[in-house]
Amino acid sequence: MLELPRPDHITDHGDIDGLSDLSEPLDEQRTTPRPVLSFLEKKNLVFLCSIYFIHAIPLQFSWYTMPIILRQQLSYSDVGTFLISQYPYSWKAGWSPLVDGLHHPFIGRRKTWIVPSLVIGGVVLFWLAFTQDSLIAELASGRSLAMAWLVLTWFMVMLVCANIRIALDSWSINLLSPPNVHWASSIATIGETAASLISCNLFLGVTSLNSPKDEPGKVRPASTFLFFGASAAAFVTTAVLLLFGNSASDKAQKSQSIRKVYTIIWEILKLRHVWILMLVHMASMIGFVTNDTITTLELVKDNFSDFDLAILATAALPFAIAGSFLVAKAFQTRHPLHVWRRMFPWRLILAFVSQLTILFVSRYPNSQFRWLVVLPPFCLSQLFSVAMWVAFVAFHAQVSDPQFGGIYMSVLATTLNIRYDTLQFLCTKAIGMIDGSDDLTKPSPLIDGYQIVNVTTVILSIPIYWFFLRPATLYLQTIDVSAWRINFQDPADIMAYEMVGTLEDDE
C-alpha cells in the first residue's frame, strides 16, 4: 500500500519517461535539435510544478498514508469502506469534457476550475485538520456515523483534486510552446513524486519519532499535516489569481463541443478489441491486488513502526524508477505486450513470496534478519509493478487513434484506474469478512484473512493467465493498428479539442 505515486501517474499523455513517440526512428531522435526553454516557459514550469505538487499532497496522503493510519486502530473492512472516497479520481475521464468545455470567459478556461477547486479543497482540508483525529477515535469506539463523515469529506477532496488535474493537464499545453510541451508530463511526475515523499515517507517518519507506537489507542497526529495542506492551497490560489492572467491563446479558444467528445468516447467503446483490452486490464490485477494493497498494512500489524514503513518506501524508490527505464529500453526491440507477458509470472511469484515474508515477520518479529527478508520482495514488486504499468501505457500509445489520441488514452487509462480501486475495495472487504473482527486491540483471529485471500488470488491468476491473458494479449498484439481507428464524420471540433490539451490520462 505504501508506494511511489501510483504508477498510473508516471506519464500523463502517453509518454513513457521521455519516449513520447515509440514509432519515431532513433536516428531522428538523435539528430533533432533540442528546443530551448525561454525565461517565461521556465517560470511557467515552476508554476505548473507547484500546483501539481499542491494538488498531489492530499491525493498521496489519501492513497497511501490514510489506510495505514486507519489500520492501526480499525479493521480491514473499515479501510475498504474508506477507499470508496478515492473513486472520483479514477472516474474523472467521465466528466473531463465538461471541465474542458465549460468556463467563465472573464476568469479564464483553466482558472474557472482550478481556483474554486483549490478554495474548496483548502476549506475541506482545514475542516479535516480539526476533526479527523476525533473522527478516527469515534470510529475506534464503534460509531459508524464517523465513517460516513470521513468518507464524504475525503470524497470531496478527491473530487476537487480530479478537477484540478484535468484542467492543469490542458493548461500545461497552453503555457508551453509546442517544441517544449513534452516537459508537461515530466513536471507532473516531479511534483507528484515530491508530494509522495512528503505525505508518505516524511510524514510517517516524523510522526513515528513524535508518537511512540507502544502508546495504546494513540491516534496519529495528521491534523498538523492537513493544516499545512490547507494553507498551501490558500497560498497557491492567491498566486494563481494575482500572478497569472488569461493568456491570449486561452482567450482565443472557443468552447468545445461536449456532445461530440462524448460521441467519440462512445465510438471507442463500441470496438470489440477495446473491451478485450479492458478485460485484460481487470483480470491481470487479480493476482497482485492483495500484495499491492494489504502487505504493507500487515507489516503495521506485525509491529513495523511508521519510521520503518518510511524507510521501506524510500528504499523502493530507485527500483520503481529503474523499472520504468528498463522497460522503456526493452521497447526498442520488443513489443510492449511481449514485455508485459514476460514479467507477469515473476510478479505473481513475488506476490506469493511477500506472503511468506509476512509469515516470517509475524513469527519472528524481533529477528535481526527481518529487513533482509522484507526488502527484496517489496522492492522487486515495485520494479515489476511500474514496468508492467508502463508496458500497458506504451501499448495504449501505439494503438490510440492519433486523431483523437487524448480521448482514446483517457478511455483506456480509466479502466486501469477502476480495476485498481474496485479490486482493492473487494480485497479489503473479503479479508475483513474472513477475519471477522480484526481490530488490533483484540486477539488475533484464528483464521488469517490476508493469507487466505492472497493465496486464493495468486492460484486463480495462474489459469487466468494461461487460458485468457496470454492468448488475449497475443491476439491484441497481432491486430493491425488500423483496426483501432474509429469512424467519425466531423473531427474538426475534436481536433481543436486535442490542440487545447488531452483529456486526463491517469492509472
Short mmCIF file of N, CA and C in Angstrom, two decimals, residues 252-415:
data_model
loop_
_atom_site.label_atom_id
_atom_site.label_comp_id
_atom_site.label_asym_id
_atom_site.label_seq_id
_atom_site.Cartn_x
_atom_site.Cartn_y
_atom_site.Cartn_z
N ALA A 252 -8.57 33.12 -26.86
CA ALA A 252 -8.97 32.87 -28.24
C ALA A 252 -9.69 31.54 -28.41
N GLN A 253 -9.52 30.63 -27.48
CA GLN A 253 -10.12 29.31 -27.63
C GLN A 253 -11.62 29.37 -27.43
N LYS A 254 -12.33 28.67 -28.29
CA LYS A 254 -13.78 28.61 -28.20
C LYS A 254 -14.19 27.40 -27.39
N SER A 255 -15.43 27.46 -26.90
CA SER A 255 -15.95 26.32 -26.15
C SER A 255 -16.02 25.10 -27.06
N GLN A 256 -15.67 23.96 -26.51
CA GLN A 256 -15.64 22.75 -27.31
C GLN A 256 -17.03 22.11 -27.35
N SER A 257 -17.23 21.27 -28.37
CA SER A 257 -18.48 20.54 -28.50
C SER A 257 -18.44 19.34 -27.56
N ILE A 258 -19.05 19.50 -26.40
CA ILE A 258 -19.02 18.44 -25.39
C ILE A 258 -19.74 17.20 -25.91
N ARG A 259 -20.84 17.40 -26.62
CA ARG A 259 -21.59 16.26 -27.14
C ARG A 259 -20.75 15.43 -28.09
N LYS A 260 -19.96 16.07 -28.93
CA LYS A 260 -19.13 15.33 -29.89
C LYS A 260 -18.02 14.57 -29.18
N VAL A 261 -17.50 15.14 -28.11
CA VAL A 261 -16.46 14.43 -27.36
C VAL A 261 -17.03 13.15 -26.77
N TYR A 262 -18.23 13.24 -26.19
CA TYR A 262 -18.86 12.03 -25.65
C TYR A 262 -19.21 11.04 -26.76
N THR A 263 -19.51 11.55 -27.95
CA THR A 263 -19.77 10.66 -29.09
C THR A 263 -18.52 9.87 -29.45
N ILE A 264 -17.37 10.53 -29.40
CA ILE A 264 -16.11 9.84 -29.67
C ILE A 264 -15.87 8.75 -28.64
N ILE A 265 -16.12 9.06 -27.37
CA ILE A 265 -15.94 8.05 -26.32
C ILE A 265 -16.83 6.84 -26.59
N TRP A 266 -18.07 7.10 -27.01
CA TRP A 266 -18.99 6.00 -27.30
C TRP A 266 -18.50 5.17 -28.48
N GLU A 267 -17.97 5.82 -29.51
CA GLU A 267 -17.44 5.09 -30.67
C GLU A 267 -16.26 4.21 -30.27
N ILE A 268 -15.42 4.70 -29.37
CA ILE A 268 -14.29 3.89 -28.90
C ILE A 268 -14.78 2.66 -28.16
N LEU A 269 -15.80 2.84 -27.32
CA LEU A 269 -16.31 1.73 -26.52
C LEU A 269 -17.04 0.69 -27.37
N LYS A 270 -17.39 1.02 -28.60
CA LYS A 270 -18.07 0.06 -29.47
C LYS A 270 -17.11 -0.93 -30.12
N LEU A 271 -15.80 -0.67 -30.02
CA LEU A 271 -14.82 -1.57 -30.62
C LEU A 271 -14.66 -2.83 -29.76
N ARG A 272 -14.71 -3.99 -30.40
CA ARG A 272 -14.64 -5.26 -29.67
C ARG A 272 -13.30 -5.44 -28.97
N HIS A 273 -12.21 -5.11 -29.65
CA HIS A 273 -10.90 -5.34 -29.04
C HIS A 273 -10.61 -4.35 -27.92
N VAL A 274 -11.31 -3.23 -27.88
CA VAL A 274 -11.18 -2.33 -26.73
C VAL A 274 -11.73 -3.01 -25.48
N TRP A 275 -12.83 -3.71 -25.63
CA TRP A 275 -13.41 -4.43 -24.49
C TRP A 275 -12.52 -5.60 -24.07
N ILE A 276 -11.89 -6.26 -25.04
CA ILE A 276 -10.94 -7.33 -24.69
C ILE A 276 -9.78 -6.75 -23.88
N LEU A 277 -9.28 -5.60 -24.31
CA LEU A 277 -8.19 -4.96 -23.58
C LEU A 277 -8.63 -4.56 -22.18
N MET A 278 -9.84 -4.07 -22.04
CA MET A 278 -10.35 -3.71 -20.72
C MET A 278 -10.46 -4.93 -19.81
N LEU A 279 -10.91 -6.05 -20.37
CA LEU A 279 -10.98 -7.29 -19.58
C LEU A 279 -9.58 -7.76 -19.17
N VAL A 280 -8.61 -7.59 -20.06
CA VAL A 280 -7.23 -7.92 -19.72
C VAL A 280 -6.75 -7.04 -18.57
N HIS A 281 -7.06 -5.75 -18.64
CA HIS A 281 -6.70 -4.84 -17.54
C HIS A 281 -7.25 -5.34 -16.21
N MET A 282 -8.52 -5.69 -16.20
CA MET A 282 -9.17 -6.07 -14.95
C MET A 282 -8.65 -7.42 -14.45
N ALA A 283 -8.59 -8.42 -15.34
CA ALA A 283 -8.20 -9.76 -14.91
C ALA A 283 -6.74 -9.84 -14.50
N SER A 284 -5.90 -9.01 -15.10
CA SER A 284 -4.47 -9.10 -14.81
C SER A 284 -4.13 -8.63 -13.41
N MET A 285 -5.01 -7.87 -12.78
CA MET A 285 -4.71 -7.31 -11.46
C MET A 285 -5.12 -8.25 -10.33
N ILE A 286 -5.87 -9.30 -10.63
CA ILE A 286 -6.42 -10.16 -9.58
C ILE A 286 -5.32 -10.76 -8.72
N GLY A 287 -4.26 -11.25 -9.33
CA GLY A 287 -3.21 -11.92 -8.57
C GLY A 287 -2.32 -11.00 -7.77
N PHE A 288 -2.35 -9.69 -8.08
CA PHE A 288 -1.43 -8.76 -7.43
C PHE A 288 -2.10 -7.84 -6.42
N VAL A 289 -3.43 -7.76 -6.45
CA VAL A 289 -4.10 -6.72 -5.67
C VAL A 289 -3.88 -6.89 -4.17
N THR A 290 -3.88 -8.13 -3.67
CA THR A 290 -3.68 -8.34 -2.24
C THR A 290 -2.28 -7.93 -1.81
N ASN A 291 -1.29 -8.29 -2.59
CA ASN A 291 0.08 -7.91 -2.26
C ASN A 291 0.26 -6.39 -2.32
N ASP A 292 -0.26 -5.76 -3.38
CA ASP A 292 -0.09 -4.32 -3.54
C ASP A 292 -0.84 -3.53 -2.48
N THR A 293 -1.98 -4.05 -2.02
CA THR A 293 -2.85 -3.29 -1.12
C THR A 293 -2.60 -3.60 0.34
N ILE A 294 -2.42 -4.87 0.68
CA ILE A 294 -2.51 -5.29 2.08
C ILE A 294 -1.16 -5.60 2.71
N THR A 295 -0.16 -5.96 1.93
CA THR A 295 1.10 -6.41 2.53
C THR A 295 1.69 -5.37 3.47
N THR A 296 1.69 -4.11 3.07
CA THR A 296 2.22 -3.05 3.94
C THR A 296 1.39 -2.92 5.21
N LEU A 297 0.07 -3.08 5.09
CA LEU A 297 -0.80 -2.99 6.27
C LEU A 297 -0.56 -4.17 7.21
N GLU A 298 -0.19 -5.32 6.66
CA GLU A 298 0.17 -6.46 7.51
C GLU A 298 1.45 -6.17 8.29
N LEU A 299 2.36 -5.44 7.71
CA LEU A 299 3.57 -5.05 8.43
C LEU A 299 3.24 -4.15 9.61
N VAL A 300 2.21 -3.31 9.45
CA VAL A 300 1.74 -2.47 10.57
C VAL A 300 1.28 -3.36 11.71
N LYS A 301 0.55 -4.43 11.38
CA LYS A 301 0.07 -5.35 12.40
C LYS A 301 1.21 -6.11 13.06
N ASP A 302 2.31 -6.29 12.31
CA ASP A 302 3.45 -7.05 12.84
C ASP A 302 4.52 -6.13 13.43
N ASN A 303 4.07 -5.01 13.98
CA ASN A 303 4.93 -4.12 14.77
C ASN A 303 6.00 -3.39 13.96
N PHE A 304 5.75 -3.17 12.68
CA PHE A 304 6.60 -2.25 11.94
C PHE A 304 6.16 -0.83 12.27
N SER A 305 7.09 0.01 12.69
CA SER A 305 6.75 1.38 13.05
C SER A 305 6.55 2.22 11.79
N ASP A 306 5.98 3.42 11.98
CA ASP A 306 5.84 4.34 10.85
C ASP A 306 7.19 4.67 10.24
N PHE A 307 8.19 4.78 11.08
CA PHE A 307 9.54 5.07 10.58
C PHE A 307 10.06 3.92 9.73
N ASP A 308 9.77 2.69 10.13
CA ASP A 308 10.17 1.53 9.33
C ASP A 308 9.50 1.55 7.96
N LEU A 309 8.22 1.91 7.93
CA LEU A 309 7.49 1.97 6.67
C LEU A 309 8.05 3.06 5.77
N ALA A 310 8.45 4.19 6.37
CA ALA A 310 9.05 5.26 5.58
C ALA A 310 10.37 4.81 4.96
N ILE A 311 11.16 4.07 5.72
CA ILE A 311 12.42 3.53 5.19
C ILE A 311 12.14 2.56 4.04
N LEU A 312 11.12 1.73 4.22
CA LEU A 312 10.77 0.74 3.20
C LEU A 312 10.38 1.42 1.89
N ALA A 313 9.55 2.46 1.98
CA ALA A 313 9.12 3.16 0.78
C ALA A 313 10.28 3.89 0.10
N THR A 314 11.16 4.47 0.91
CA THR A 314 12.32 5.17 0.34
C THR A 314 13.26 4.20 -0.36
N ALA A 315 13.45 3.02 0.22
CA ALA A 315 14.32 2.02 -0.40
C ALA A 315 13.77 1.54 -1.73
N ALA A 316 12.43 1.52 -1.87
CA ALA A 316 11.82 1.04 -3.11
C ALA A 316 11.84 2.08 -4.22
N LEU A 317 12.12 3.34 -3.88
CA LEU A 317 12.07 4.42 -4.86
C LEU A 317 12.99 4.18 -6.06
N PRO A 318 14.28 3.89 -5.87
CA PRO A 318 15.14 3.67 -7.05
C PRO A 318 14.73 2.46 -7.88
N PHE A 319 14.14 1.45 -7.25
CA PHE A 319 13.70 0.28 -8.01
C PHE A 319 12.53 0.63 -8.93
N ALA A 320 11.62 1.45 -8.43
CA ALA A 320 10.48 1.86 -9.26
C ALA A 320 10.95 2.70 -10.44
N ILE A 321 11.90 3.59 -10.20
CA ILE A 321 12.45 4.40 -11.29
C ILE A 321 13.18 3.52 -12.30
N ALA A 322 13.95 2.56 -11.78
CA ALA A 322 14.69 1.65 -12.66
C ALA A 322 13.74 0.83 -13.52
N GLY A 323 12.60 0.44 -12.95
CA GLY A 323 11.64 -0.34 -13.72
C GLY A 323 11.16 0.39 -14.95
N SER A 324 10.88 1.68 -14.82
CA SER A 324 10.39 2.45 -15.96
C SER A 324 11.47 2.60 -17.03
N PHE A 325 12.72 2.79 -16.61
CA PHE A 325 13.81 2.94 -17.58
C PHE A 325 14.12 1.62 -18.29
N LEU A 326 14.15 0.53 -17.54
CA LEU A 326 14.49 -0.76 -18.13
C LEU A 326 13.45 -1.20 -19.16
N VAL A 327 12.18 -1.02 -18.82
CA VAL A 327 11.14 -1.45 -19.74
C VAL A 327 11.10 -0.55 -20.97
N ALA A 328 11.38 0.75 -20.79
CA ALA A 328 11.42 1.65 -21.95
C ALA A 328 12.53 1.24 -22.91
N LYS A 329 13.66 0.80 -22.38
CA LYS A 329 14.75 0.33 -23.22
C LYS A 329 14.36 -0.96 -23.94
N ALA A 330 13.62 -1.82 -23.26
CA ALA A 330 13.20 -3.09 -23.87
C ALA A 330 12.26 -2.87 -25.04
N PHE A 331 11.49 -1.76 -25.02
CA PHE A 331 10.54 -1.49 -26.09
C PHE A 331 11.23 -1.20 -27.43
N GLN A 332 12.51 -0.93 -27.41
CA GLN A 332 13.23 -0.66 -28.65
C GLN A 332 13.32 -1.90 -29.53
N THR A 333 13.25 -3.07 -28.92
CA THR A 333 13.36 -4.33 -29.67
C THR A 333 12.18 -5.26 -29.46
N ARG A 334 11.35 -5.00 -28.46
CA ARG A 334 10.25 -5.91 -28.14
C ARG A 334 8.92 -5.17 -28.11
N HIS A 335 7.85 -5.89 -28.41
CA HIS A 335 6.51 -5.33 -28.31
C HIS A 335 6.15 -5.15 -26.84
N PRO A 336 5.45 -4.06 -26.47
CA PRO A 336 5.10 -3.83 -25.06
C PRO A 336 4.37 -5.00 -24.41
N LEU A 337 3.45 -5.63 -25.13
CA LEU A 337 2.71 -6.74 -24.54
C LEU A 337 3.58 -7.98 -24.38
N HIS A 338 4.58 -8.13 -25.23
CA HIS A 338 5.54 -9.23 -25.05
C HIS A 338 6.32 -9.02 -23.76
N VAL A 339 6.77 -7.80 -23.51
CA VAL A 339 7.48 -7.49 -22.27
C VAL A 339 6.56 -7.72 -21.07
N TRP A 340 5.30 -7.32 -21.20
CA TRP A 340 4.34 -7.48 -20.12
C TRP A 340 4.15 -8.96 -19.77
N ARG A 341 4.04 -9.81 -20.80
CA ARG A 341 3.85 -11.24 -20.55
C ARG A 341 5.06 -11.85 -19.86
N ARG A 342 6.24 -11.41 -20.21
CA ARG A 342 7.45 -11.93 -19.57
C ARG A 342 7.50 -11.59 -18.08
N MET A 343 6.94 -10.46 -17.72
CA MET A 343 7.02 -10.01 -16.33
C MET A 343 5.90 -10.57 -15.46
N PHE A 344 4.80 -10.95 -16.06
CA PHE A 344 3.63 -11.38 -15.28
C PHE A 344 3.95 -12.54 -14.33
N PRO A 345 4.55 -13.66 -14.79
CA PRO A 345 4.82 -14.77 -13.85
C PRO A 345 5.73 -14.37 -12.70
N TRP A 346 6.73 -13.53 -12.99
CA TRP A 346 7.65 -13.14 -11.92
C TRP A 346 6.96 -12.28 -10.87
N ARG A 347 6.09 -11.41 -11.31
CA ARG A 347 5.36 -10.58 -10.34
C ARG A 347 4.40 -11.43 -9.52
N LEU A 348 3.84 -12.47 -10.13
CA LEU A 348 2.96 -13.38 -9.41
C LEU A 348 3.75 -14.16 -8.36
N ILE A 349 4.95 -14.58 -8.71
CA ILE A 349 5.81 -15.28 -7.74
C ILE A 349 6.15 -14.35 -6.57
N LEU A 350 6.43 -13.09 -6.87
CA LEU A 350 6.75 -12.12 -5.82
C LEU A 350 5.57 -11.90 -4.89
N ALA A 351 4.34 -11.97 -5.42
CA ALA A 351 3.16 -11.83 -4.56
C ALA A 351 3.10 -12.96 -3.54
N PHE A 352 3.45 -14.17 -3.97
CA PHE A 352 3.46 -15.30 -3.04
C PHE A 352 4.63 -15.21 -2.07
N VAL A 353 5.80 -14.79 -2.56
CA VAL A 353 6.96 -14.64 -1.68
C VAL A 353 6.69 -13.59 -0.61
N SER A 354 6.00 -12.51 -0.97
CA SER A 354 5.67 -11.48 0.01
C SER A 354 4.79 -12.04 1.12
N GLN A 355 3.92 -12.97 0.77
CA GLN A 355 3.10 -13.63 1.78
C GLN A 355 3.97 -14.43 2.75
N LEU A 356 4.99 -15.08 2.23
CA LEU A 356 5.91 -15.83 3.09
C LEU A 356 6.69 -14.90 4.01
N THR A 357 7.04 -13.71 3.51
CA THR A 357 7.75 -12.76 4.37
C THR A 357 6.89 -12.30 5.53
N ILE A 358 5.58 -12.15 5.28
CA ILE A 358 4.67 -11.76 6.36
C ILE A 358 4.61 -12.87 7.41
N LEU A 359 4.58 -14.12 6.96
CA LEU A 359 4.60 -15.24 7.91
C LEU A 359 5.87 -15.22 8.76
N PHE A 360 7.00 -14.93 8.13
CA PHE A 360 8.27 -14.88 8.85
C PHE A 360 8.27 -13.75 9.86
N VAL A 361 7.83 -12.57 9.45
CA VAL A 361 7.86 -11.40 10.34
C VAL A 361 6.90 -11.58 11.51
N SER A 362 5.73 -12.19 11.25
CA SER A 362 4.78 -12.40 12.34
C SER A 362 5.28 -13.44 13.34
N ARG A 363 6.05 -14.41 12.87
CA ARG A 363 6.57 -15.45 13.77
C ARG A 363 7.85 -14.99 14.48
N TYR A 364 8.66 -14.20 13.79
CA TYR A 364 9.91 -13.71 14.38
C TYR A 364 9.95 -12.18 14.28
N PRO A 365 9.12 -11.49 15.06
CA PRO A 365 9.01 -10.03 14.93
C PRO A 365 10.28 -9.27 15.27
N ASN A 366 11.12 -9.85 16.09
CA ASN A 366 12.35 -9.16 16.52
C ASN A 366 13.61 -9.73 15.88
N SER A 367 13.44 -10.47 14.80
CA SER A 367 14.59 -11.08 14.15
C SER A 367 15.49 -10.02 13.53
N GLN A 368 16.80 -10.23 13.62
CA GLN A 368 17.75 -9.30 13.03
C GLN A 368 17.80 -9.43 11.51
N PHE A 369 17.16 -10.46 10.97
CA PHE A 369 17.15 -10.66 9.53
C PHE A 369 15.86 -10.17 8.88
N ARG A 370 14.99 -9.51 9.63
CA ARG A 370 13.67 -9.18 9.08
C ARG A 370 13.78 -8.20 7.90
N TRP A 371 14.73 -7.27 7.95
CA TRP A 371 14.88 -6.35 6.82
C TRP A 371 15.41 -7.09 5.59
N LEU A 372 16.28 -8.04 5.80
CA LEU A 372 16.81 -8.83 4.70
C LEU A 372 15.72 -9.66 4.04
N VAL A 373 14.71 -10.04 4.82
CA VAL A 373 13.61 -10.84 4.29
C VAL A 373 12.56 -9.96 3.61
N VAL A 374 12.29 -8.79 4.16
CA VAL A 374 11.19 -7.95 3.68
C VAL A 374 11.60 -7.10 2.47
N LEU A 375 12.78 -6.52 2.49
CA LEU A 375 13.18 -5.55 1.47
C LEU A 375 13.22 -6.11 0.04
N PRO A 376 13.87 -7.26 -0.23
CA PRO A 376 13.98 -7.70 -1.63
C PRO A 376 12.64 -7.90 -2.33
N PRO A 377 11.68 -8.67 -1.76
CA PRO A 377 10.42 -8.83 -2.49
C PRO A 377 9.63 -7.54 -2.63
N PHE A 378 9.70 -6.66 -1.61
CA PHE A 378 8.97 -5.40 -1.69
C PHE A 378 9.53 -4.52 -2.81
N CYS A 379 10.85 -4.38 -2.85
CA CYS A 379 11.47 -3.52 -3.86
C CYS A 379 11.29 -4.09 -5.27
N LEU A 380 11.43 -5.41 -5.41
CA LEU A 380 11.24 -6.02 -6.72
C LEU A 380 9.79 -5.93 -7.18
N SER A 381 8.86 -6.01 -6.23
CA SER A 381 7.44 -5.85 -6.58
C SER A 381 7.19 -4.45 -7.14
N GLN A 382 7.83 -3.44 -6.55
CA GLN A 382 7.70 -2.09 -7.06
C GLN A 382 8.26 -1.98 -8.48
N LEU A 383 9.39 -2.61 -8.72
CA LEU A 383 10.01 -2.56 -10.04
C LEU A 383 9.09 -3.18 -11.09
N PHE A 384 8.57 -4.38 -10.82
CA PHE A 384 7.71 -5.05 -11.78
C PHE A 384 6.37 -4.34 -11.93
N SER A 385 5.86 -3.77 -10.85
CA SER A 385 4.59 -3.06 -10.92
C SER A 385 4.67 -1.87 -11.86
N VAL A 386 5.71 -1.05 -11.69
CA VAL A 386 5.89 0.11 -12.55
C VAL A 386 6.16 -0.32 -13.98
N ALA A 387 7.01 -1.31 -14.16
CA ALA A 387 7.37 -1.75 -15.51
C ALA A 387 6.16 -2.28 -16.27
N MET A 388 5.31 -3.06 -15.61
CA MET A 388 4.13 -3.60 -16.29
C MET A 388 3.13 -2.50 -16.59
N TRP A 389 3.06 -1.50 -15.71
CA TRP A 389 2.17 -0.38 -15.98
C TRP A 389 2.65 0.40 -17.20
N VAL A 390 3.94 0.67 -17.28
CA VAL A 390 4.50 1.40 -18.41
C VAL A 390 4.28 0.61 -19.71
N ALA A 391 4.34 -0.70 -19.64
CA ALA A 391 4.09 -1.53 -20.82
C ALA A 391 2.67 -1.33 -21.33
N PHE A 392 1.71 -1.28 -20.42
CA PHE A 392 0.33 -1.02 -20.82
C PHE A 392 0.19 0.36 -21.45
N VAL A 393 0.80 1.37 -20.83
CA VAL A 393 0.71 2.73 -21.36
C VAL A 393 1.34 2.81 -22.74
N ALA A 394 2.46 2.11 -22.93
CA ALA A 394 3.11 2.10 -24.24
C ALA A 394 2.20 1.48 -25.30
N PHE A 395 1.52 0.41 -24.95
CA PHE A 395 0.60 -0.21 -25.90
C PHE A 395 -0.56 0.72 -26.21
N HIS A 396 -1.08 1.40 -25.19
CA HIS A 396 -2.14 2.39 -25.43
C HIS A 396 -1.68 3.45 -26.42
N ALA A 397 -0.45 3.92 -26.26
CA ALA A 397 0.07 4.96 -27.15
C ALA A 397 0.20 4.46 -28.58
N GLN A 398 0.51 3.18 -28.75
CA GLN A 398 0.68 2.62 -30.09
C GLN A 398 -0.64 2.47 -30.82
N VAL A 399 -1.69 2.08 -30.12
CA VAL A 399 -2.95 1.76 -30.79
C VAL A 399 -3.93 2.91 -30.80
N SER A 400 -3.73 3.93 -30.00
CA SER A 400 -4.68 5.03 -29.94
C SER A 400 -4.76 5.75 -31.28
N ASP A 401 -5.97 6.05 -31.69
CA ASP A 401 -6.19 6.80 -32.93
C ASP A 401 -5.55 8.18 -32.78
N PRO A 402 -4.56 8.53 -33.59
CA PRO A 402 -3.88 9.82 -33.41
C PRO A 402 -4.80 11.01 -33.58
N GLN A 403 -5.92 10.82 -34.29
CA GLN A 403 -6.86 11.91 -34.48
C GLN A 403 -7.56 12.27 -33.17
N PHE A 404 -7.70 11.28 -32.29
CA PHE A 404 -8.38 11.50 -31.01
C PHE A 404 -7.54 10.92 -29.88
N GLY A 405 -6.23 11.12 -29.95
CA GLY A 405 -5.31 10.45 -29.04
C GLY A 405 -5.59 10.68 -27.58
N GLY A 406 -5.84 11.94 -27.18
CA GLY A 406 -6.07 12.22 -25.77
C GLY A 406 -7.31 11.53 -25.25
N ILE A 407 -8.40 11.58 -26.03
CA ILE A 407 -9.64 10.94 -25.61
C ILE A 407 -9.45 9.43 -25.54
N TYR A 408 -8.79 8.88 -26.54
CA TYR A 408 -8.55 7.43 -26.59
C TYR A 408 -7.75 6.98 -25.38
N MET A 409 -6.67 7.70 -25.08
CA MET A 409 -5.82 7.36 -23.95
C MET A 409 -6.60 7.45 -22.64
N SER A 410 -7.50 8.42 -22.53
CA SER A 410 -8.28 8.58 -21.31
C SER A 410 -9.20 7.40 -21.07
N VAL A 411 -9.86 6.93 -22.14
CA VAL A 411 -10.78 5.80 -22.01
C VAL A 411 -10.03 4.56 -21.55
N LEU A 412 -8.89 4.28 -22.17
CA LEU A 412 -8.12 3.09 -21.81
C LEU A 412 -7.52 3.20 -20.41
N ALA A 413 -7.05 4.39 -20.06
CA ALA A 413 -6.43 4.57 -18.74
C ALA A 413 -7.46 4.51 -17.63
N THR A 414 -8.70 4.93 -17.91
CA THR A 414 -9.74 4.89 -16.89
C THR A 414 -9.99 3.46 -16.42
N THR A 415 -9.91 2.51 -17.34
CA THR A 415 -10.08 1.11 -16.95
C THR A 415 -9.02 0.67 -15.96
#
